[in-house]
Amino acid sequence: MDLNAVEQVIAPSVRAELPPWRAGDAFLAGGTWLFSEPQPELRRLVDLAALRWPPFAVTPEGLILSATCTLAELDRIEAPADWRAMSVIAPCRAALVGSFKVWAQATVGGNLCLALPAAPMAALAAALDGDCRVWAPDGAERTIPARAFILGPRRTALSEGEALREIRFPVQALKRRAALRRASLSPLGRSAALLIGTLDETSGAFALTVAAATPRPLRLDFARVPAALDLREALEGAAEAVGWHGDVHGAPAWRRHMTLLLAEEIRAGFGAAA
């Protein structure tokens, strides 16, 4: 869609060329959402892709995903064989249902910053202990835990003019076993419930991340795989604090039912292994 109110597009090659933030500005990454509907309030776009950040880096400390890493580029990551949690990246990417053209443009950072309840990259980042590195307009930097990055639908912990630079995943989280479950009203529909469970086989620690069914991702941590009733009570209590999300992609009661069902599937699978 043409954004005919936009008067200028800034393409910085280095951080020093980022312009002072002003009303009517927006960061442009892949643009798959930005150009999908009218944005009459926008006057200037700051194209982060022009900074040419490497899409990802595999290091001894873990995985770094640039905010401008596209969903298609996630497929190109060659990770160590013992990074077992990498198995959930492909289904997370597929959860953002779209054509290969969308996956070639849509970015990890854009999916996080848009902060839709169904954002699969938000679920992935919270489930694998991601830390979001943020650039402030004054040249400073700060780190926000991924589980605290999204505050609610279309609301993040970013302040005005701040840009998400990258997400860092520690190697300890990447070595966990991981399982993903997803439900939607139709085979190609938006996620109505998306759950990721992880198990540290060394310590026995279990974690469950719930997204899409709630306004923001919820992460529950346990010292070991809990009993079915304990998990259900913990999940119901956490969801009560934020409420069950509802829209045309699924009613709150149905999302709650599917979340509890899928959570038990994950728990039972890891419980049997433990």
PDB file of N, CA, C and O in Angstrom, residues 79-86 171-177:
ATOM      1  N   ALA A  79      23.541 -24.344  13.412  1.00  0.00           N
ATOM      2  CA  ALA A  79      23.833 -24.339  14.840  1.00  0.00           C
ATOM      3  C   ALA A  79      24.466 -25.657  15.257  1.00  0.00           C
ATOM      4  O   ALA A  79      24.324 -26.674  14.581  1.00  0.00           O
ATOM      5  N   PRO A  80      25.175 -25.662  16.394  1.00  0.00           N
ATOM      6  CA  PRO A  80      25.728 -26.918  16.911  1.00  0.00           C
ATOM      7  C   PRO A  80      24.639 -27.955  17.132  1.00  0.00           C
ATOM      8  O   PRO A  80      23.495 -27.618  17.457  1.00  0.00           O
ATOM      9  N   ALA A  81      25.000 -29.211  16.980  1.00  0.00           N
ATOM     10  CA  ALA A  81      24.020 -30.293  17.078  1.00  0.00           C
ATOM     11  C   ALA A  81      23.360 -30.372  18.454  1.00  0.00           C
ATOM     12  O   ALA A  81      22.226 -30.847  18.568  1.00  0.00           O
ATOM     13  N   ASP A  82      24.067 -29.928  19.499  1.00  0.00           N
ATOM     14  CA  ASP A  82      23.497 -30.039  20.847  1.00  0.00           C
ATOM     15  C   ASP A  82      22.595 -28.858  21.213  1.00  0.00           C
ATOM     16  O   ASP A  82      22.099 -28.798  22.326  1.00  0.00           O
ATOM     17  N   TRP A  83      22.365 -27.933  20.275  1.00  0.00           N
ATOM     18  CA  TRP A  83      21.408 -26.853  20.512  1.00  0.00           C
ATOM     19  C   TRP A  83      20.020 -27.386  20.151  1.00  0.00           C
ATOM     20  O   TRP A  83      19.438 -27.050  19.125  1.00  0.00           O
ATOM     21  N   ARG A  84      19.470 -28.217  21.009  1.00  0.00           N
ATOM     22  CA  ARG A  84      18.247 -28.952  20.689  1.00  0.00           C
ATOM     23  C   ARG A  84      17.022 -28.043  20.588  1.00  0.00           C
ATOM     24  O   ARG A  84      16.059 -28.357  19.872  1.00  0.00           O
ATOM     25  N   ALA A  85      17.047 -26.919  21.289  1.00  0.00           N
ATOM     26  CA  ALA A  85      15.889 -26.019  21.255  1.00  0.00           C
ATOM     27  C   ALA A  85      15.717 -25.318  19.911  1.00  0.00           C
ATOM     28  O   ALA A  85      14.658 -24.743  19.643  1.00  0.00           O
ATOM     29  N   MET A  86      16.731 -25.396  19.060  1.00  0.00           N
ATOM     30  CA  MET A  86      16.602 -24.808  17.725  1.00  0.00           C
ATOM     31  C   MET A  86      15.484 -25.471  16.938  1.00  0.00           C
ATOM     32  O   MET A  86      15.019 -24.930  15.931  1.00  0.00           O
ATOM     33  N   VAL A 171      23.489 -19.906  25.446  1.00  0.00           N
ATOM     34  CA  VAL A 171      23.704 -21.279  25.007  1.00  0.00           C
ATOM     35  C   VAL A 171      23.004 -22.281  25.920  1.00  0.00           C
ATOM     36  O   VAL A 171      22.536 -23.337  25.468  1.00  0.00           O
ATOM     37  N   GLN A 172      22.891 -21.965  27.223  1.00  0.00           N
ATOM     38  CA  GLN A 172      22.239 -22.895  28.145  1.00  0.00           C
ATOM     39  C   GLN A 172      20.780 -23.132  27.744  1.00  0.00           C
ATOM     40  O   GLN A 172      20.275 -24.258  27.843  1.00  0.00           O
ATOM     41  N   ALA A 173      20.089 -22.077  27.312  1.00  0.00           N
ATOM     42  CA  ALA A 173      18.696 -22.221  26.893  1.00  0.00           C
ATOM     43  C   ALA A 173      18.584 -22.994  25.587  1.00  0.00           C
ATOM     44  O   ALA A 173      17.643 -23.773  25.382  1.00  0.00           O
ATOM     45  N   LEU A 174      19.553 -22.802  24.703  1.00  0.00           N
ATOM     46  CA  LEU A 174      19.514 -23.456  23.399  1.00  0.00           C
ATOM     47  C   LEU A 174      19.773 -24.954  23.491  1.00  0.00           C
ATOM     48  O   LEU A 174      19.414 -25.710  22.583  1.00  0.00           O
ATOM     49  N   LYS A 175      20.373 -25.403  24.591  1.00  0.00           N
ATOM     50  CA  LYS A 175      20.665 -26.828  24.751  1.00  0.00           C
ATOM     51  C   LYS A 175      19.506 -27.604  25.386  1.00  0.00           C
ATOM     52  O   LYS A 175      19.577 -28.821  25.521  1.00  0.00           O
ATOM     53  N   ARG A 176      18.448 -26.909  25.772  1.00  0.00           N
ATOM     54  CA  ARG A 176      17.306 -27.601  26.367  1.00  0.00           C
ATOM     55  C   ARG A 176      16.505 -28.369  25.305  1.00  0.00           C
ATOM     56  O   ARG A 176      16.537 -28.038  24.126  1.00  0.00           O
ATOM     57  N   ARG A 177      15.782 -29.356  25.752  1.00  0.00           N
ATOM     58  CA  ARG A 177      14.771 -29.964  24.894  1.00  0.00           C
ATOM     59  C   ARG A 177      13.624 -28.975  24.772  1.00  0.00           C
ATOM     60  O   ARG A 177      13.325 -28.224  25.710  1.00  0.00           O
TER      61      ARG A 177
END
